[in-house]
XYZ file of C-alpha atoms in Angstrom:
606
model
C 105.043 108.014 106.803
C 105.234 107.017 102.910
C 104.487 103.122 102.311
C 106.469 100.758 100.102
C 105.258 97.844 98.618
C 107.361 95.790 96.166
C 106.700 92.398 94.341
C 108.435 89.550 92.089
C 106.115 86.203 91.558
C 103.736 85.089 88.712
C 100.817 87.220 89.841
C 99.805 90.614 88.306
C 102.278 92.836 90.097
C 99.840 96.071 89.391
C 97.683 94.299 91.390
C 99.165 92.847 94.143
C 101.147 96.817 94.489
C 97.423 98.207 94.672
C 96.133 95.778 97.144
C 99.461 96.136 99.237
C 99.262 99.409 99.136
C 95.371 100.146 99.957
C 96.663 98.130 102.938
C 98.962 101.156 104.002
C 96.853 104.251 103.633
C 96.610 104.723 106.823
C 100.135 105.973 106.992
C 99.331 109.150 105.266
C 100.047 110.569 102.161
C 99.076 112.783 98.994
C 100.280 110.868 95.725
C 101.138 107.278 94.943
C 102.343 105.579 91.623
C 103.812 102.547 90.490
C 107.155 101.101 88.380
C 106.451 98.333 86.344
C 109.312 95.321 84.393
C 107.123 95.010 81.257
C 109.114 93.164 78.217
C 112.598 94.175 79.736
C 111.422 97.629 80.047
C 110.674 100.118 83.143
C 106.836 102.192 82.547
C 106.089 104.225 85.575
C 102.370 105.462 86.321
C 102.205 108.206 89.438
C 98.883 110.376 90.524
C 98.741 112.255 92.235
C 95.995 112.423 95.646
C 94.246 109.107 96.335
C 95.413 105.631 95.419
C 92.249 105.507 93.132
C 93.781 108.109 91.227
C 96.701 105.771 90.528
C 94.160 102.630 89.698
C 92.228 104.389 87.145
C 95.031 105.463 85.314
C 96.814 101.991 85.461
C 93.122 100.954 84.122
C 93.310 103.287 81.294
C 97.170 102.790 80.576
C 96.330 98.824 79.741
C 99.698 97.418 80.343
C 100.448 93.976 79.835
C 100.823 91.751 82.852
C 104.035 91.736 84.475
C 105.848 89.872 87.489
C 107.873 92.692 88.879
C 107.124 96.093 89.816
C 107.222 98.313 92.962
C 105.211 100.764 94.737
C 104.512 103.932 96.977
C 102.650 106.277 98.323
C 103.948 109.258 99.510
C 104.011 111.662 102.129
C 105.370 115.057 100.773
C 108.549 116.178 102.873
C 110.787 117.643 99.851
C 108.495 119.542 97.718
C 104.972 119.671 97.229
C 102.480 117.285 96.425
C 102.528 116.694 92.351
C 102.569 113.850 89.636
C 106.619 114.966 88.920
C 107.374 114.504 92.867
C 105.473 111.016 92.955
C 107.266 107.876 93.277
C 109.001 105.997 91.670
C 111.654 108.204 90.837
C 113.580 106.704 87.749
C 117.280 107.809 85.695
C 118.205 106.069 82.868
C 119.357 102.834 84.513
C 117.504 102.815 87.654
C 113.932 103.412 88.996
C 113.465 103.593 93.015
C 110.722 104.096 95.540
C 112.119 105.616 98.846
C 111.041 106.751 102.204
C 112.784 108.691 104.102
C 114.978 112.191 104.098
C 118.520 111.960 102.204
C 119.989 114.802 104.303
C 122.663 115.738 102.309
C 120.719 115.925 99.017
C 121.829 119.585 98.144
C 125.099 118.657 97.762
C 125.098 115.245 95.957
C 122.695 117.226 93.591
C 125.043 119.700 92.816
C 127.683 116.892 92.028
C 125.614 115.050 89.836
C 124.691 118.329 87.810
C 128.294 118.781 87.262
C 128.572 115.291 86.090
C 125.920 116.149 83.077
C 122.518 114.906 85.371
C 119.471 116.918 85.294
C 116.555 117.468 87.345
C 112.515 117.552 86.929
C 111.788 117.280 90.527
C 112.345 119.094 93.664
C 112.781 115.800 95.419
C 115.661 113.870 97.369
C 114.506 110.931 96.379
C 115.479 111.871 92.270
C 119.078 112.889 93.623
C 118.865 109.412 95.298
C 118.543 107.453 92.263
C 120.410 109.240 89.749
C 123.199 108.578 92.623
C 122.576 104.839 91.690
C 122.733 105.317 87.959
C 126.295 107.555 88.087
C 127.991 104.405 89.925
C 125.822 101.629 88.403
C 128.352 99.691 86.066
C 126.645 96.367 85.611
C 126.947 94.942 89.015
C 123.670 96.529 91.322
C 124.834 95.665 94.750
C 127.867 97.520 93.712
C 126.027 100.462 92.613
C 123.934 100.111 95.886
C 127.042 99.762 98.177
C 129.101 102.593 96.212
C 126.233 105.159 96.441
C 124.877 104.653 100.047
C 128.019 105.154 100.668
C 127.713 109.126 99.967
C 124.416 109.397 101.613
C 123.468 111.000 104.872
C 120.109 110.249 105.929
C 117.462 107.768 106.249
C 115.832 105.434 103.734
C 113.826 102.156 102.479
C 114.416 101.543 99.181
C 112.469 98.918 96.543
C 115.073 99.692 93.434
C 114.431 98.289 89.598
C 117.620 98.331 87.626
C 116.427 98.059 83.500
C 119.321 95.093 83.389
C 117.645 92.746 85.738
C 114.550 92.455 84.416
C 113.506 89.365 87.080
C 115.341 90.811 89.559
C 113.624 93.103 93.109
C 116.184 94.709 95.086
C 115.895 96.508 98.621
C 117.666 98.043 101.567
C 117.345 100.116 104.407
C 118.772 102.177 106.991
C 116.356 103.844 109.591
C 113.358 103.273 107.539
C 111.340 100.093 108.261
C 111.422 97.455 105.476
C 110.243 94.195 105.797
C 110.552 91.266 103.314
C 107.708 88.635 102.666
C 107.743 85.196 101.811
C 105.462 83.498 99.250
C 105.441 80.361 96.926
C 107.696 81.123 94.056
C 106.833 84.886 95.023
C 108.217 87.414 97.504
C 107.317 91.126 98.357
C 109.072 93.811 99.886
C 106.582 96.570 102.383
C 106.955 99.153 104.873
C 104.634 96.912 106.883
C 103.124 93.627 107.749
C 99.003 94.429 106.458
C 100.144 95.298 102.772
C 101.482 91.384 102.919
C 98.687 90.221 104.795
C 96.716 89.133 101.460
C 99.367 86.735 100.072
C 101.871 85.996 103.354
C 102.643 85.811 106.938
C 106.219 84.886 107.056
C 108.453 87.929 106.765
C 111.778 89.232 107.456
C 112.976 92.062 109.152
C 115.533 94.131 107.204
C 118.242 95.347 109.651
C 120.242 98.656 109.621
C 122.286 98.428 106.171
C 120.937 94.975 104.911
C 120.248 94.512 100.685
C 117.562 91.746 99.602
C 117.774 90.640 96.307
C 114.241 88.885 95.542
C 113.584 86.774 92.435
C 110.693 84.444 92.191
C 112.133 81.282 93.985
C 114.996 82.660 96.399
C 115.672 85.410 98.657
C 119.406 86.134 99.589
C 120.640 89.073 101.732
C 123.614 91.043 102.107
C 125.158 93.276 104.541
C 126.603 96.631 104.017
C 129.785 95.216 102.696
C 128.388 92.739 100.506
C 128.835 89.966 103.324
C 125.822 87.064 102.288
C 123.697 86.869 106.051
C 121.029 84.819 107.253
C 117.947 86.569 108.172
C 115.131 85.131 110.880
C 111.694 84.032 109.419
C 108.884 85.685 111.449
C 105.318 84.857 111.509
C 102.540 87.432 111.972
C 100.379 87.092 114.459
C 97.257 88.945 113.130
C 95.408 88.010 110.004
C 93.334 90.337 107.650
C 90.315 90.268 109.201
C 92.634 91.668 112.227
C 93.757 94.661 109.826
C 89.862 94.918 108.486
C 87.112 97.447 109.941
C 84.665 94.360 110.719
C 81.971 96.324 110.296
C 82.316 99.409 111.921
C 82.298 102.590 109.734
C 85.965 103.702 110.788
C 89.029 101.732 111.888
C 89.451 104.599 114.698
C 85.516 103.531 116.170
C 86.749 100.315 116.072
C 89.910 100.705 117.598
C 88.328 102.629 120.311
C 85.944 99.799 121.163
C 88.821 96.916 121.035
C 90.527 98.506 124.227
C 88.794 95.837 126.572
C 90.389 93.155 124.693
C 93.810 94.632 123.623
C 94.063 95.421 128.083
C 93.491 91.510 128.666
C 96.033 90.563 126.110
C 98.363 93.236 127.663
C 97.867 92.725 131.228
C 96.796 88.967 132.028
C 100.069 87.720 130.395
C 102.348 89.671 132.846
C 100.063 88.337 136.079
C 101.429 85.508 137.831
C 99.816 84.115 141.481
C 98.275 88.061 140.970
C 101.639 89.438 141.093
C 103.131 91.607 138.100
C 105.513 90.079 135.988
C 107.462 92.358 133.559
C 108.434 88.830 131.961
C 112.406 90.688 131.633
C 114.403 88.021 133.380
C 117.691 90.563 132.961
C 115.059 93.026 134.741
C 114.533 91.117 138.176
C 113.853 92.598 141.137
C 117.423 93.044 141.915
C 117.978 95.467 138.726
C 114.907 97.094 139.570
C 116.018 97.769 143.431
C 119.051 99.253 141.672
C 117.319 101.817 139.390
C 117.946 105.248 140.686
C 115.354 107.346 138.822
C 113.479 106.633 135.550
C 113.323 109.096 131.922
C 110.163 108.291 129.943
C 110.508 109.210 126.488
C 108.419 109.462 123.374
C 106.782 111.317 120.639
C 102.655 112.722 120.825
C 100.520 109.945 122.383
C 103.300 108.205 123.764
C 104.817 110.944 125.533
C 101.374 111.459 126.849
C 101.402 107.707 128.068
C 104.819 108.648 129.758
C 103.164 111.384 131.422
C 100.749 108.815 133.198
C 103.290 106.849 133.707
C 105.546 109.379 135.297
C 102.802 109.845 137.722
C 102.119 106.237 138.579
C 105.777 105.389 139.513
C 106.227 108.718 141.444
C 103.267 107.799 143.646
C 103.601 104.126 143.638
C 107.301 103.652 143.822
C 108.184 106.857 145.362
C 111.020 107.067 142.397
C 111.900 110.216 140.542
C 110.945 110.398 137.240
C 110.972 112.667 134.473
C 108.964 112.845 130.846
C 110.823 113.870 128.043
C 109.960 114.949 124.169
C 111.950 112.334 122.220
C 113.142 115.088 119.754
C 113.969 117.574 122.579
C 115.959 114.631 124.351
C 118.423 114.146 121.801
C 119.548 117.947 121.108
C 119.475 118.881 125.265
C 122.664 116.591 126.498
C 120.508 115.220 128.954
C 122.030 114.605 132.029
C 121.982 110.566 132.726
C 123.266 108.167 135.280
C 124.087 104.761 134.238
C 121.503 104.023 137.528
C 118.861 105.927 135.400
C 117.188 103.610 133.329
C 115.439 104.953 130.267
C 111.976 103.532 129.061
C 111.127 104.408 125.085
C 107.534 104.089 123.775
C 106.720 104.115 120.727
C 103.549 102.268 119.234
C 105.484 101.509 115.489
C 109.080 100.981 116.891
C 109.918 102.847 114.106
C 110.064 106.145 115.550
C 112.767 108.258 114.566
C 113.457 110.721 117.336
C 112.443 108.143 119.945
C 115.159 105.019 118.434
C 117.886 108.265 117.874
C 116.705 108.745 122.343
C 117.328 105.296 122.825
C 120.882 105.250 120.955
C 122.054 108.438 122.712
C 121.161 106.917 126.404
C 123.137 103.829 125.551
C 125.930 105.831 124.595
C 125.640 107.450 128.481
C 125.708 104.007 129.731
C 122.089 103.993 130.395
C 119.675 100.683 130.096
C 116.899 100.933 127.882
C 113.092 99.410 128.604
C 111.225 99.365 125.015
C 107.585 99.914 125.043
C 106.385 99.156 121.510
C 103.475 97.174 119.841
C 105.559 96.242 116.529
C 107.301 92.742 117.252
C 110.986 92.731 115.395
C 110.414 96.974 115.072
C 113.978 98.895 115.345
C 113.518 100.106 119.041
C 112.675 96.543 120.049
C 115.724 95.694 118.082
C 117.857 97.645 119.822
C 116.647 98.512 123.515
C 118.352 96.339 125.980
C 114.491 95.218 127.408
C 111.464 94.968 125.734
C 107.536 94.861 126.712
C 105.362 94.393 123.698
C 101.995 95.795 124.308
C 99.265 93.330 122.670
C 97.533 96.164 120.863
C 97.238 94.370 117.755
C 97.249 96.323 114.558
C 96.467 99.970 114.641
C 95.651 101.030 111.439
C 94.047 104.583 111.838
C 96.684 107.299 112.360
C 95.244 108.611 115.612
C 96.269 106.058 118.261
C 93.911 104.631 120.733
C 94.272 101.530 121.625
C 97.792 101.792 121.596
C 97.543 104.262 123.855
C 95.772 102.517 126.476
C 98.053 99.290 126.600
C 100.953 102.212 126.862
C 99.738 102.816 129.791
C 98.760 99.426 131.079
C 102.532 98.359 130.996
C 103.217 100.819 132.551
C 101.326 100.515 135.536
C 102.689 96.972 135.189
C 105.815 98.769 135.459
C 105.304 101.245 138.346
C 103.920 98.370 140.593
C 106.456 95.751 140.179
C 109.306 98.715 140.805
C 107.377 99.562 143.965
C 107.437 96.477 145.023
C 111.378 95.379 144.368
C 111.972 98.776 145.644
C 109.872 97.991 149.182
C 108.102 101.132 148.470
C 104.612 98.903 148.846
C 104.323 94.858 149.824
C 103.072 91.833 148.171
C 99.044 92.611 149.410
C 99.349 96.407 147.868
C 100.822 95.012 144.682
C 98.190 92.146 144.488
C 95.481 95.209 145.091
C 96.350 96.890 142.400
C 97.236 94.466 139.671
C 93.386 92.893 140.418
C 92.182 96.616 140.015
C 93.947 96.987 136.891
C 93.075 93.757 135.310
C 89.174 95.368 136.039
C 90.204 98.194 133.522
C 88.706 96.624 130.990
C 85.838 95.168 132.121
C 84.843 98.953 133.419
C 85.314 100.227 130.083
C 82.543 98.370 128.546
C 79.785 100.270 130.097
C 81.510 103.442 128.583
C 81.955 102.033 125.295
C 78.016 101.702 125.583
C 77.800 105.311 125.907
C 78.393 106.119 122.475
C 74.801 108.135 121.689
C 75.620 110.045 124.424
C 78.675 111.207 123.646
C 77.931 111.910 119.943
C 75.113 114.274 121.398
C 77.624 116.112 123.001
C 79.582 116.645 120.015
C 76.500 117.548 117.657
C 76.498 120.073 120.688
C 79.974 121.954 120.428
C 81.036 120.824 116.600
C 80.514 124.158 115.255
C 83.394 125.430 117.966
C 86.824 126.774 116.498
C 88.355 126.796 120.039
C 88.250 124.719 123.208
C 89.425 123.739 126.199
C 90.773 120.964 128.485
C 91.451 121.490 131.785
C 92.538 119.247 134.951
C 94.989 118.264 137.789
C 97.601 115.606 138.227
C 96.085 112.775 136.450
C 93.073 114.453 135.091
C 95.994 117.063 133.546
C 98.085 113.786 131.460
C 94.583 113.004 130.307
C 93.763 117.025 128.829
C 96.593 116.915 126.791
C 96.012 113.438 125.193
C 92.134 114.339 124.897
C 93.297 117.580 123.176
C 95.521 115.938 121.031
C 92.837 113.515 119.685
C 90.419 116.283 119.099
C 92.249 118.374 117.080
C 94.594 116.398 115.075
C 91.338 114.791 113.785
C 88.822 117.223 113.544
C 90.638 120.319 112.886
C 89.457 122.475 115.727
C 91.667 124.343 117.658
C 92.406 122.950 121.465
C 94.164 123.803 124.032
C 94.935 121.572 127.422
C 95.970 123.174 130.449
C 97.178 122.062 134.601
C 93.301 123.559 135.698
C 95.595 125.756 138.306
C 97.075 127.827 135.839
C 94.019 129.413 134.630
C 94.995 132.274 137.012
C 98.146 132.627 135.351
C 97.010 133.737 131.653
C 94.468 131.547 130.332
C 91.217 132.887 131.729
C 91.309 135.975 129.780
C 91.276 133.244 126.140
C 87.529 131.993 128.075
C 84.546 134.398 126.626
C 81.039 133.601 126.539
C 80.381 130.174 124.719
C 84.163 129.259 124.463
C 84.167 125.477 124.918
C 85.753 123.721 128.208
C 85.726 120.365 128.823
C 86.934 119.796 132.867
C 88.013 116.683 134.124
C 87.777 115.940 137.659
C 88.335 112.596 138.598
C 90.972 112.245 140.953
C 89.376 112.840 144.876
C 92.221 114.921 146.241
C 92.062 117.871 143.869
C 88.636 117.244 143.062
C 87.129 120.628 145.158
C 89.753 122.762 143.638
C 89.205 121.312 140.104
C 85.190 122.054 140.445
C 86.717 125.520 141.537
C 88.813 125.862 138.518
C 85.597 125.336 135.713
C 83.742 127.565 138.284
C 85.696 130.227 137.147
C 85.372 129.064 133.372
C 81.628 128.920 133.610
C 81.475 132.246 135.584
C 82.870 133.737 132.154
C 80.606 132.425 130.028
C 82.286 129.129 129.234
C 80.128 126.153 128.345
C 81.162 123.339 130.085
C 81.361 119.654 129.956
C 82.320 117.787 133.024
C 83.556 114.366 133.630
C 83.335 113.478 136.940
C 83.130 109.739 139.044
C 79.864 108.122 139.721
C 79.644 109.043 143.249
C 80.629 112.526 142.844
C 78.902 115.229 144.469
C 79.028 118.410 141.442
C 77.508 121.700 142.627
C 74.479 123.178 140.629
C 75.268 125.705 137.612
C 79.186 124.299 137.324
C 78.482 122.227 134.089
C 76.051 121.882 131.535
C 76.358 118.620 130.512
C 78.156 116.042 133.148
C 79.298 112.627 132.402
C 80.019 110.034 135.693
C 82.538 106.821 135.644
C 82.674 104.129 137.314
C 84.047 104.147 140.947
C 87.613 103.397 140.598
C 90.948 103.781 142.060
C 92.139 107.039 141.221
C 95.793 106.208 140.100
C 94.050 103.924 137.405
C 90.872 106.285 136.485
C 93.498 107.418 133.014
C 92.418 103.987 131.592
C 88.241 104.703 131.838
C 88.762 108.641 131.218
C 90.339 107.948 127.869
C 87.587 106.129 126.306
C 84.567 108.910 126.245
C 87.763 111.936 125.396
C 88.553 109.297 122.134
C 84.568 108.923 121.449
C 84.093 112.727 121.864
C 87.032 113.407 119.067
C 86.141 110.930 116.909
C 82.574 111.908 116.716
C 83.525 115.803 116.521
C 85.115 114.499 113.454
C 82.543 112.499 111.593
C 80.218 115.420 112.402
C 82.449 118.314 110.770
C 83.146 115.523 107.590
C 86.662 115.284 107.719
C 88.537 111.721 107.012
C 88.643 110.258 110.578
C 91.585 107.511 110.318
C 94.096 109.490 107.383
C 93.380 112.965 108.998
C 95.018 115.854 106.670
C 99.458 116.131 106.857
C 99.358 113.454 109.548
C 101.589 109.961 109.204
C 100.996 106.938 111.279
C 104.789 106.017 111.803
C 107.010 109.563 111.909
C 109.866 108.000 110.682
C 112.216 110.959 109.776
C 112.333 114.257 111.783
């Protein structure tokens, strides 16, 4: 997703709009640019590619120092990367910088063309502002309220209007926006690390809500022009939280703050070794009366759902289906209000995912929130939340995010098994101690780091592989796949080991790459069976197995043991050397590990 970073203070807005947004990068995109106030006038600078495109031209450009000016970098959605699509956008009385999709841009376009307005880009965003300037009369929030009004869509918007030259305003709908608090200075940005530098206090912009920001004061509107209070929040993360600390990528050391981000995650909810969801509205009562449960999320998240669909089948002995957030919402699910829905999302931003949660609660379902964004829409809006501890996760392939997904929700499974008599207080003790171990088991993994890059110095030449596995082992393919290939660019497949029979064996030729994963003891023979078959074929194979496992000769050519652990809970070890094997794949082949190519970090429109 595009980032937005606005300012209006006594420092050098080019400056703080760099910093701020050098801080979102991460999010994706393929131009950025810049509108500055200077002398009562608007002078806009856009590159495109990198953001030090945009800083040597402001270098060469020279402007004098201003107080005002806002910022983006963007993610192309309506046409194609280029200095003319760049934000900011401007028309003669207005200059914007907008995420999101304005659905109904075709239309408005044609409107304002009749009305005399021209067009040099093949954006929404241009139709967007030169919407402003046709009602703009004098009065902005007017302008604002008047044009919004006409719009179908989603946005964040930091807007410069040429007749307020000490005046930032913003507004969103769908799009996250946040507002920051300084001394006689306050910022506008998509999110909390571009403020990081100069602020921790912030507000959340709701659905609808316009900030006007001047130097000293911050007031906010509604939608119909209604003055509202907003709540001051404080992050809880600092820079050297949203820093690399050393390591080379933010993904490496995401990967190796998993221990940490489980005990933040987990030892909260423990109480007298009991799980505690920490949901008083969500006793055990509510929980006795859930009749079946519908995970839904996006990528890595519905992956996490998939573990967790698992864990409270086996635990709780509970139906429980995964859904694709953006299948959800177009199949008229069928709901209960017994169901009760559970949305994760690591941003909270999500679009498909929060459009998920509003279409249960319009069947009369409850909604649990999983999400690591405190004050995010979806937490905003579900009717229970777990936050998952994570911390920030700045590289766009999700990790440790990931992880404490899961952890909650084997938080989750066990506390439903429990109110639902399914197991008894000794069981549920067992296996919150075992997973409170999780992370303590990963460190001898994350030790195994040589190991695993000699693997991929072994198979990074490979345009095709393979993941294979049962039941647990299965959830974990498609999330190892997922890492692999939407950061190193090589084609992967994961497949339910059983259905080789069905179609895929005749893809496996001599060489092709399979990685098998056989964990979990009860399948474990018929897995080993399964990459028989592979390696009969000419596959070479790598197989992750547990410590004590007993693997045939000639099934694998490289093998890589776990720790003993309890099989329900082997996801949270498994994960680690599948994210080291990606991420090394993709240092080896030279691609950019934490903004891999077309990829956003929060997929905030569909």
């Amino acid at each position: 997703m595009c980032g937005i970073v606005g300012y209006v203070g006594r420092r050098n807005a080019a400056q703080v709009l760099i910093d701020g947004l050098s801080k979102l990068e991460y999010r994706g995109y393929d131009s950025a640019g810049v509108a500055l106030m200077i002398n009562g006038s608007i002078e806009v600078c856009k590159a495109k590619g990198r953001l030090v495109n945009l800083a040597q031209k402001l270098k060469e450009a020279d402007y004098p120092e201003t107080g005002l000016g806002i910022g983006h970098t963007r993610w192309a959605t309506h046409g194609a990367p280029s200095d003319v699509n760049s934000h900011p956008q401007g028309a003669p009385n207005v200059t914007i910088v907008h995420n999101g999709i304005i659905e109904n841009y075709g239309s408005l376009k044609e409107q304002l063309m009749s009305r005399g307005y021209s067009f040099e880009s093949e954006t929404d965003t241009e139709v967007l502002v030169k919407l402003l300037d046709y009602y703009y009369a004098g009065d902005p929030l007017a302008a604002i309220q008047q044009a919004l009004a006409q719009v179908r869509g989603s946005y964040a918007l930091g807007i410069l209007f040429n007749d307020f030259p000490h005046t930032l305003y913003a507004v969103r709908k769908e799009s996250p926006l946040i507002v920051g608090y300084g001394e006689g200075e306050n910022f506008i940005a998509s999110d909390i690390p571009a403020l990081l530098k100069y602020t921790r206090e912030y507000s959340v912009l709701d659905e609808g809500d316009i900030a006007v920001l001047e130097e000293g004061e911050a007031v906010f509107y509604n939608s119909f022009l209604q003055p509202i209070k907003k709540e001051t929040l404080t992050a809880d993360w600092d820079m050297e939280a949203a820093e690399k600390g050393g390591y080379p990528h933010f993904m490496l050391k995401e990967i190796h703050e998993q221990p940490r981000a489980i005990a933040a995650t987990v030892n909260p909810r423990v109480e007298d070794g009991m799980p505690q969801l920490g949901i008083p509205e969500l006793d055990d009562a509510a929980l006795a009366a859930v009749r079946s449960i519908r995970l839904v999320g996006c990528g890595t998240a519905m992956h996490a759902g998939m573990v967790g669909k698992a864990a409270i089948e086996k635990i709780a002995r509970v139906p429980a289906l995964v859904d694709i957030a953006s299948e959800f919402r177009y199949n008229d699910p069928i709901l209960d209000p017994q169901d009760l829905v559970v949305v994760v999302s690591q941003s909270g931003e999500t679009s498909d995912t929060l459009a998920a949660l509003r279409l249960a609660q319009e069947k009369g379902c409850k909604v649990l929130a999983i999400v690591n964004v405190v004050g995010s829409s979806i937490a905003r809006n579900a009717d229970y939340v777990m936050y998952t501890y994570a911390g920030p996760e700045i590289a766009v392939a999700s990790t440790k995010a990931y992880t404490v997904q899961m952890c909650c929700l084997y938080l989750f499974a066990i506390r439903l098994a429990y109110a639902k008599g399914a197991i008894d207080e000794q069981e549920a003790r067992r296996l919150v101690a075992q997973l409170q171990k999780s992370g303590q088991l990963q460190e001898p993994l994350l030790e195994k780091c040589e190991e695993i890059q000699y693997l991929a110095s072994q198979f990074m030449n490979a345009e095709d592989l393979f993941f294979i596995g049962r039941g647990f082992d299965y959830s974990l393919s498609l999330e190892g796949s997922l890492k692999l290939k939407e950061i190193s660019y090589i084609h992967s497949e994961a497949y339910a080991a059983g259905e080789l029979k069905h179609g895929t064996i005749s893809l496996i030729e001599d060489g092709t790459p399979v990685i098998g994963l056989a964990t979990q003891k009860n399948v474990y023979e018929k897995t080993i069976s399964n990459v028989k078959e592979t390696r009969s074929r000419g596959a070479r194979v790598i197989l992750f197995v547990n410590q004590e496992a007993q693997v045939p000769e000639d099934v694998a050519d490289f093998v890589i043991r776990l720790p003993e652990y309890e099989d329900i809970l082997m996801p949270l070890l498994l994960i680690v050397p599948l994210q080291l094997f990606a991420y090394y794949m993709s240092v080896l082949r030279g691609c950019d590990v934490d903004k891999p190519r077309n990829l956003a970090k929060s997929v905030t429109v569909e």
